[in-house]
Amino acid sequence: MEYEIVIGMEIHVELGTKTKIFCSCPTEFGQDENTHTCPVCLGMPGVLPVLNEKVVEYATRAGLALNCEIAHFSKMDRKNYFYPDLPKAYQTSQFDLPICTGGAVGIEVDGVKKDIGITRIHIEEDAGKLLHESADGTLLDVNRCGVPLIEIVTEPDLRSAEEARAFAEKVRNILEYTGVSDCKMEQGSMRFDVNLSIREKGTEVLGTRTEMKNLNSFRALIRAVQYESKRQIIELKKGREIIQETRKWDDTKGVSSSLRSKEEAHDYRYFPEPDLVPIVLEPSYIERIKSKLPELPEAKKKRYVEEYKLPEYDAGVLTTTGVTARFFEEAVALYNEPKQISNWMMVEIPPLLKENEQSMETITITPALLVELLKLVRDKVISGTSGKEVLKEMFVSGKNAGDIVKEQGLAQMSDTGELEAIIEKIVADNPKSVEDIGAGNEKAYGFLTGQVMKATKGKANAQVANEIIRAVVARHLA
Amino acid sequence: MSLTREDVTYVANLARLEFSEDEVTALADQLGAVLDYAETLSGLDTSHIKATEHVLAVQNVFREDEIKSCLTNEEALANAPESEAGCFKVPRVME
Ligand SMILES: [Zn+2]
């Protein structure tokens, strides 16, 4: 029997507002414990929450970017549960009338395109952080309590770990472009829950599903899906039944395990939040937000192919994140050589970012500095090989290309007299190569060129050097 | 009676309340009577009335996204029955 994996995802994204969803405490990450709190987010009796207008705006923007319908009328509800990460003993969320419904995101895996349906997006508050560091208790940091979240819920449209990854990446890129979140996974700004079940291929009925919560990297997402789907298939092959349960993914051990303690059926007893009034959005408000949406990855990619004549692959890579696209566009505005810029951005820059522990977010090279370097290469002041060395040095020292070229004497040797002397000597020292060339082995030219580059430390103008080599060899063979 | 003893025990468990056998019986009676009374509303024809999504007639009460001062760590923890390392301390919970 052939099995099919069926996956639905819930993605929690922290919105990049300055303040929390219902109070004026800052949302800033990485502060001392319990220093960003007030009576509202501490859940003190008698306080009243007031919704942050930016949360509504960002959720609307995210919904539009993910092709959702924006609700004219939505409201907040209480989701009741006992867990000490929320001082109120309930989470303020949205139940039956979420702010966005019915969206879709297109993905492409191995050349196959498909749309992944988005059931809904709702707004809610994040919970606090539990620290299990005390010998005889659990510690609670309330700073994160009330940080605004959107939860994106998909249809069970995903069929593999690769599709789940492609979808999650696409959503991250779109949200990063729209500026509603920094989507920093390492800070928990984006977390994935996965609902997974297995069914016989070709059938329509869904199998019993398990849920894995709070996967906090793409790697964890892929591995959790691979492990859990394999586990369920093995269970089914053994004739066992899948138990509907929440499972914990242990990323270090690479296994999922049952969370028996939470098996008690959840009954959240949702009811409308009496302390918050409904959200009513007029078409004019939605239109205004729509008109301010930035160019999204898909459209940008298309434009790069059409306007800059870039291969689709280049356009795809350069539009992966907003910062990369901005860098590229700034460079092109200064220097209209899109393909050359693209090559350097895709091939030379990534390894140097890694080496220098930088990312496109923190890169110290500006588009203007890169352009200065590329012009030196274009004008043949330095060779492409030297250019790579100069770029490396730019990362390390922060100096500009022109200064590095001067200091290290990297300017290309195009002086034919000087080059001729060097080449004469190399050809004389390598009679075997000359003989090989005479016997019709053109490859021996490559060896001689290599020797010239070595002798000039890569400074020889390759084209000039090649012409001289051919002339000198011809003379020797005559 | 519209409420069973099982209903009472279930709701009590969700609310983390404990009752004796006698109390459960009494509550099933009393809460059942309340629900039965509320049930009289179902006798009305409401087909022409718009569903009530929310009890308040007000809408769109928002605040600007502006930071205001917070409590200090000491103030935040002032009423905590137990604290440690700048945090609220609660009975140990397992992941
Ligand atoms: Zn607060």
XYZ file of C-alpha atoms in Angstrom, chain A:
478
model
C 0.000 0.000 0.000
C 1.242 3.464 -0.803
C 0.952 6.044 1.971
C 0.411 9.759 1.742
C 1.524 12.299 4.353
C -1.005 15.008 5.161
C 0.237 18.103 6.947
C -1.421 21.261 8.179
C 0.571 23.994 9.857
C 0.015 26.725 12.375
C 2.598 29.483 12.246
C 2.938 31.925 15.126
C 4.598 35.199 14.203
C 5.458 37.978 16.644
C 4.503 41.339 15.178
C 7.152 44.061 15.131
C 5.170 46.666 17.050
C 6.933 48.886 19.563
C 4.514 48.004 22.353
C 2.515 45.006 23.494
C -0.937 44.159 22.201
C -3.012 45.426 25.150
C -0.654 47.678 27.127
C 2.153 50.190 26.521
C 5.065 48.009 27.674
C 7.863 47.630 25.101
C 8.188 44.361 23.168
C 11.978 44.517 22.977
C 13.672 41.113 23.129
C 16.473 40.072 25.458
C 15.882 42.401 28.418
C 16.290 41.534 32.103
C 13.491 39.332 33.431
C 10.280 41.078 34.478
C 11.372 44.603 33.621
C 8.811 45.100 30.824
C 5.620 44.641 32.743
C 2.674 46.656 33.989
C -0.549 45.833 35.837
C -2.246 44.918 32.519
C 0.238 42.304 31.304
C 0.755 41.039 34.852
C -2.958 40.216 34.913
C -3.747 42.333 37.970
C -7.414 42.458 38.938
C -9.428 45.408 37.707
C -7.218 46.456 34.804
C -8.546 47.040 31.305
C -6.741 46.064 28.102
C -6.793 48.434 25.093
C -5.925 47.083 21.641
C -2.818 48.466 19.917
C -3.908 49.990 16.571
C -0.676 48.811 14.908
C -1.616 45.198 15.652
C -4.775 45.601 13.597
C -2.832 47.339 10.822
C -0.055 44.701 10.729
C -2.492 41.784 10.840
C -4.438 43.356 7.972
C -1.238 43.899 6.006
C -0.112 40.298 6.616
C -3.550 39.011 5.607
C -3.536 40.990 2.368
C 0.005 39.850 1.534
C -1.111 36.237 2.052
C -4.162 36.753 -0.198
C -6.744 36.589 2.588
C -10.150 38.181 2.950
C -10.074 40.822 5.679
C -13.066 40.563 7.973
C -15.366 43.568 8.182
C -16.262 42.494 11.727
C -14.038 40.549 14.090
C -13.720 40.253 17.838
C -11.461 39.029 20.603
C -12.204 35.976 22.758
C -10.836 34.405 25.910
C -9.174 31.025 25.650
C -9.096 29.563 29.140
C -6.359 27.286 30.378
C -4.329 26.733 33.493
C -0.656 27.055 32.853
C 1.584 29.505 34.682
C 2.980 31.088 31.492
C -0.107 33.358 31.448
C -0.867 35.164 34.709
C -4.527 35.747 33.732
C -5.213 31.989 33.313
C -6.564 32.789 29.864
C -5.096 33.945 26.596
C -6.823 36.732 24.735
C -7.181 35.432 21.191
C -9.782 35.201 18.437
C -12.119 32.235 18.148
C -14.999 32.238 15.685
C -14.509 35.610 14.006
C -10.823 36.008 13.146
C -9.490 39.091 11.366
C -8.458 37.215 8.163
C -9.834 34.157 6.377
C -9.351 32.167 3.204
C -5.917 32.985 1.802
C -3.397 31.049 -0.285
C 0.343 30.965 -0.876
C 1.972 29.456 -3.944
C 4.993 27.199 -3.460
C 7.293 25.326 -5.819
C 9.076 22.078 -4.953
C 11.130 20.193 -7.568
C 9.589 22.273 -10.319
C 6.023 21.474 -9.247
C 3.913 24.479 -8.345
C 0.941 24.329 -6.004
C -1.186 26.569 -3.818
C -1.365 26.045 -0.073
C -4.646 27.226 1.404
C -4.715 29.464 4.439
C -7.783 28.829 6.564
C -7.467 31.868 8.801
C -5.174 34.333 10.522
C -6.048 35.586 13.964
C -4.429 37.960 16.429
C -3.566 36.996 19.983
C -1.123 37.649 22.796
C 2.074 35.726 23.409
C 2.589 33.945 26.732
C 5.403 34.489 29.225
C 8.557 32.457 29.400
C 8.964 29.630 31.909
C 12.495 28.999 33.090
C 13.226 25.606 34.561
C 16.319 26.687 36.422
C 15.193 26.694 40.007
C 15.869 23.674 42.202
C 12.382 23.488 43.680
C 10.060 25.379 41.371
C 9.523 26.978 37.975
C 10.390 30.615 37.284
C 8.258 32.960 35.213
C 9.421 35.926 33.139
C 6.417 38.041 32.098
C 8.299 40.260 29.586
C 6.961 38.308 26.602
C 3.403 38.205 27.967
C 1.259 40.326 25.695
C 3.696 40.586 22.793
C 1.367 40.601 19.770
C 1.177 37.492 17.622
C -0.605 36.457 14.497
C -1.380 32.777 14.099
C -1.575 31.593 10.501
C -3.535 28.351 10.127
C -3.284 26.364 6.889
C -5.507 23.821 5.230
C -4.132 20.240 5.342
C -2.607 20.843 1.884
C 1.047 19.979 2.516
C 2.321 16.540 1.504
C 6.002 16.392 2.478
C 8.706 17.894 4.672
C 9.985 19.750 1.596
C 6.599 21.315 0.945
C 6.296 22.293 4.609
C 9.691 23.939 4.425
C 8.969 25.703 1.141
C 5.704 27.022 2.555
C 7.240 28.174 5.844
C 10.060 29.934 3.987
C 7.651 31.603 1.607
C 5.525 32.890 4.457
C 8.606 34.178 6.251
C 9.818 35.994 3.135
C 6.458 37.588 2.486
C 6.055 38.739 6.091
C 9.610 40.056 6.212
C 8.937 42.012 3.005
C 5.769 43.536 4.397
C 7.664 44.636 7.495
C 5.143 43.284 9.988
C 7.768 41.111 11.712
C 11.519 40.647 11.759
C 10.800 36.883 11.575
C 13.909 36.133 13.632
C 13.609 32.458 14.322
C 16.489 32.412 16.805
C 14.569 34.895 18.954
C 11.327 32.979 18.712
C 9.672 35.568 16.465
C 8.410 32.738 14.280
C 7.356 29.279 15.506
C 5.742 26.346 13.728
C 3.149 23.828 14.909
C 2.645 20.793 12.696
C -0.464 18.599 12.456
C 0.424 15.385 10.700
C -1.494 12.294 9.653
C -1.076 9.448 7.191
C -3.607 8.000 4.777
C -3.687 5.565 1.927
C -2.807 7.377 -1.258
C -5.861 8.124 -3.340
C -8.282 8.214 -0.396
C -9.970 11.374 0.798
C -10.615 10.661 4.480
C -8.020 12.089 6.862
C -6.189 9.758 9.226
C -5.774 10.368 12.955
C -3.347 13.218 13.461
C -0.716 14.133 15.998
C 0.440 17.637 16.765
C 3.978 18.900 17.361
C 4.254 22.401 18.776
C 6.837 25.173 18.809
C 9.309 23.998 16.185
C 11.650 26.970 16.052
C 13.816 26.423 12.969
C 13.394 25.184 9.404
C 15.741 22.333 10.270
C 13.591 21.291 13.228
C 10.484 21.544 11.034
C 11.904 19.252 8.347
C 13.332 16.709 10.747
C 10.205 16.602 12.905
C 8.008 15.986 9.854
C 10.331 13.293 8.506
C 10.541 11.515 11.845
C 6.871 11.708 12.708
C 5.654 10.591 9.270
C 8.012 7.620 9.349
C 6.881 6.733 12.877
C 3.208 6.811 11.930
C 3.756 4.725 8.790
C 5.601 2.089 10.816
C 2.764 2.019 13.368
C 0.192 1.580 10.611
C 2.205 -1.150 8.903
C 2.278 -3.005 12.202
C -1.491 -2.759 12.265
C -1.526 -0.341 15.210
C -3.704 2.697 15.567
C -2.386 6.242 15.703
C -3.327 7.971 18.944
C -4.479 11.562 18.628
C -2.093 13.428 20.884
C 0.373 16.266 21.263
C 3.937 15.114 20.817
C 7.095 16.873 21.841
C 9.888 17.203 19.279
C 13.351 16.851 20.801
C 15.661 18.481 18.280
C 18.843 17.331 20.002
C 17.871 13.663 20.052
C 15.936 13.892 16.779
C 12.869 12.072 18.122
C 9.280 12.943 19.000
C 7.668 11.600 22.133
C 4.166 11.544 23.558
C 3.243 14.273 26.024
C 1.044 12.063 28.172
C 0.694 14.742 30.815
C -1.328 16.838 28.390
C -3.534 14.064 27.100
C -6.470 15.336 29.109
C -8.702 16.752 26.405
C -8.415 20.499 26.040
C -11.591 22.382 26.603
C -10.716 26.041 26.319
C -14.252 27.320 27.020
C -13.821 30.215 24.615
C -16.116 33.149 25.170
C -16.187 36.731 23.839
C -13.758 38.998 25.679
C -16.003 41.431 27.555
C -13.167 43.920 28.147
C -12.433 44.495 24.451
C -14.825 45.809 21.850
C -15.241 44.434 18.316
C -12.956 45.458 15.455
C -14.849 46.849 12.480
C -12.799 47.555 9.366
C -14.268 49.610 6.553
C -13.365 48.842 2.929
C -11.608 52.235 2.729
C -9.269 51.237 5.600
C -8.449 47.901 3.949
C -7.935 49.623 0.585
C -5.538 52.128 2.147
C -3.400 49.362 3.637
C -3.498 47.427 0.387
C -2.256 50.441 -1.565
C 0.758 50.717 0.750
C 1.846 47.083 0.423
C 5.409 46.826 -0.876
C 6.342 44.824 -3.962
C 6.217 41.171 -2.810
C 8.851 38.497 -3.614
C 6.920 36.938 -6.498
C 6.391 40.252 -8.309
C 9.948 41.354 -7.616
C 11.354 38.133 -9.044
C 9.336 38.605 -12.211
C 10.517 42.182 -12.530
C 14.192 41.211 -12.065
C 13.875 38.789 -14.981
C 12.136 41.327 -17.197
C 13.838 44.560 -16.211
C 17.367 43.369 -15.402
C 17.378 40.399 -17.797
C 18.548 38.131 -14.996
C 18.149 34.350 -15.194
C 15.180 33.131 -13.150
C 17.544 31.409 -10.745
C 19.394 34.640 -9.943
C 16.143 36.528 -9.553
C 14.877 33.879 -7.154
C 17.974 33.986 -4.963
C 18.168 37.784 -4.872
C 14.523 38.164 -3.861
C 14.618 35.536 -1.129
C 14.748 38.163 1.565
C 13.901 41.831 1.576
C 17.360 42.895 2.733
C 19.077 41.006 -0.082
C 16.747 42.540 -2.656
C 17.284 46.038 -1.237
C 21.072 45.574 -1.363
C 20.865 44.456 -4.983
C 18.579 47.285 -6.014
C 20.778 49.911 -4.380
C 23.822 48.487 -6.155
C 22.073 48.420 -9.524
C 20.970 52.033 -9.064
C 24.647 53.006 -8.721
C 26.006 50.731 -11.415
C 23.870 49.308 -14.184
C 25.477 45.860 -14.462
C 22.823 43.599 -12.879
C 24.394 40.297 -13.902
C 27.860 41.203 -12.617
C 26.385 42.388 -9.312
C 24.226 39.280 -9.097
C 27.235 36.997 -9.659
C 29.231 38.622 -6.905
C 26.271 38.664 -4.535
C 25.461 35.007 -5.115
C 28.958 33.518 -5.384
C 31.508 35.684 -3.578
C 29.584 37.340 -0.761
C 27.872 34.361 0.949
C 31.084 32.504 1.976
C 32.609 35.770 3.213
C 29.509 36.498 5.294
C 29.909 33.117 6.921
C 33.647 33.559 7.473
C 33.110 36.946 9.121
C 30.028 35.901 11.098
C 27.803 38.361 9.299
C 24.509 38.062 7.472
C 22.801 40.244 4.859
C 21.130 41.964 7.835
C 24.466 42.863 9.434
C 26.746 43.075 6.389
C 29.449 45.754 6.733
C 29.978 46.160 2.990
C 27.550 48.688 1.555
C 26.204 48.452 -2.003
C 28.337 51.531 -2.840
C 31.514 49.825 -1.624
C 30.776 46.718 -3.657
C 30.096 48.817 -6.744
C 33.434 50.620 -6.357
C 35.172 47.238 -6.399
C 33.213 45.949 -9.390
C 34.117 49.061 -11.389
C 37.823 48.405 -10.729
C 37.354 44.909 -12.137
C 35.347 46.178 -15.116
C 38.005 48.779 -15.945
C 40.660 46.052 -15.698
C 42.523 47.975 -12.991
C 42.541 44.672 -11.145
C 41.832 41.146 -12.321
C 38.749 39.234 -11.241
C 40.959 37.021 -9.098
C 42.464 40.010 -7.316
C 38.970 41.425 -6.936
C 37.980 38.434 -4.845
C 41.010 38.991 -2.609
C 40.166 42.664 -2.275
C 36.581 41.831 -1.279
C 37.893 39.471 1.369
C 40.097 42.244 2.723
C 37.197 44.716 2.642
C 35.248 42.430 4.976
C 38.163 42.073 7.377
C 39.529 45.626 7.483
C 36.499 47.647 6.438
C 38.677 49.611 3.995
C 37.452 50.524 0.535
C 38.590 48.713 -2.595
C 40.685 51.568 -4.028
C 42.815 51.862 -0.878
C 43.364 48.119 -0.644
C 44.464 47.937 -4.290
C 46.962 50.765 -3.698
C 48.310 49.417 -0.406
C 48.797 45.881 -1.670
C 49.984 46.863 -5.129
C 47.267 44.766 -6.729
C 46.793 46.953 -9.791
C 46.874 44.776 -12.834
C 50.061 44.399 -14.855
C 49.216 45.425 -18.400
C 52.668 46.751 -19.141
C 53.703 44.473 -22.029
C 57.431 45.013 -21.540
C 57.404 43.815 -17.943
C 55.096 40.920 -18.743
C 57.163 39.878 -21.763
C 60.277 39.499 -19.627
C 58.426 37.271 -17.146
C 56.843 35.192 -19.888
C 60.102 34.741 -21.802
C 61.622 33.227 -18.679
C 58.649 30.927 -17.977
C 58.530 29.628 -21.526
C 62.306 29.033 -21.513
C 61.997 27.165 -18.192
C 59.232 24.889 -19.499
C 60.413 23.345 -22.780
C 58.112 20.343 -22.215
C 55.037 22.583 -22.430
C 56.292 24.172 -25.612
C 56.868 20.701 -27.053
C 53.357 19.627 -26.047
C 51.869 22.658 -27.739
C 53.895 21.865 -30.827
C 52.386 18.345 -30.722
C 48.921 19.873 -30.734
C 48.142 19.807 -27.011
C 46.428 23.159 -26.468
C 45.957 22.429 -22.757
C 49.612 23.228 -22.147
C 48.715 26.912 -22.676
C 46.657 26.734 -19.521
C 49.654 25.527 -17.560
C 51.798 28.405 -18.843
C 49.070 30.954 -18.026
C 48.913 29.508 -14.536
C 52.659 29.945 -14.131
C 52.409 33.568 -15.247
C 49.612 34.259 -12.745
C 51.677 32.632 -10.044
C 54.742 34.682 -10.879
C 52.736 37.927 -10.922
C 50.606 37.013 -7.904
C 47.510 37.128 -10.083
C 48.192 40.657 -11.216
C 48.811 39.907 -14.871
C 46.077 41.094 -17.185
C 44.952 37.670 -18.389
C 44.092 38.748 -21.909
C 47.373 40.586 -22.475
C 49.338 37.708 -20.914
C 47.683 35.149 -23.192
C 48.535 37.101 -26.300
C 52.185 37.370 -25.265
C 52.388 33.667 -24.330
C 51.101 32.650 -27.749
C 53.593 34.939 -29.492
C 56.574 33.730 -27.433
C 55.654 30.038 -27.812
C 55.229 30.495 -31.561
C 58.706 32.016 -31.721
C 60.181 29.043 -29.788
C 58.470 26.550 -32.087
C 59.521 28.328 -35.268
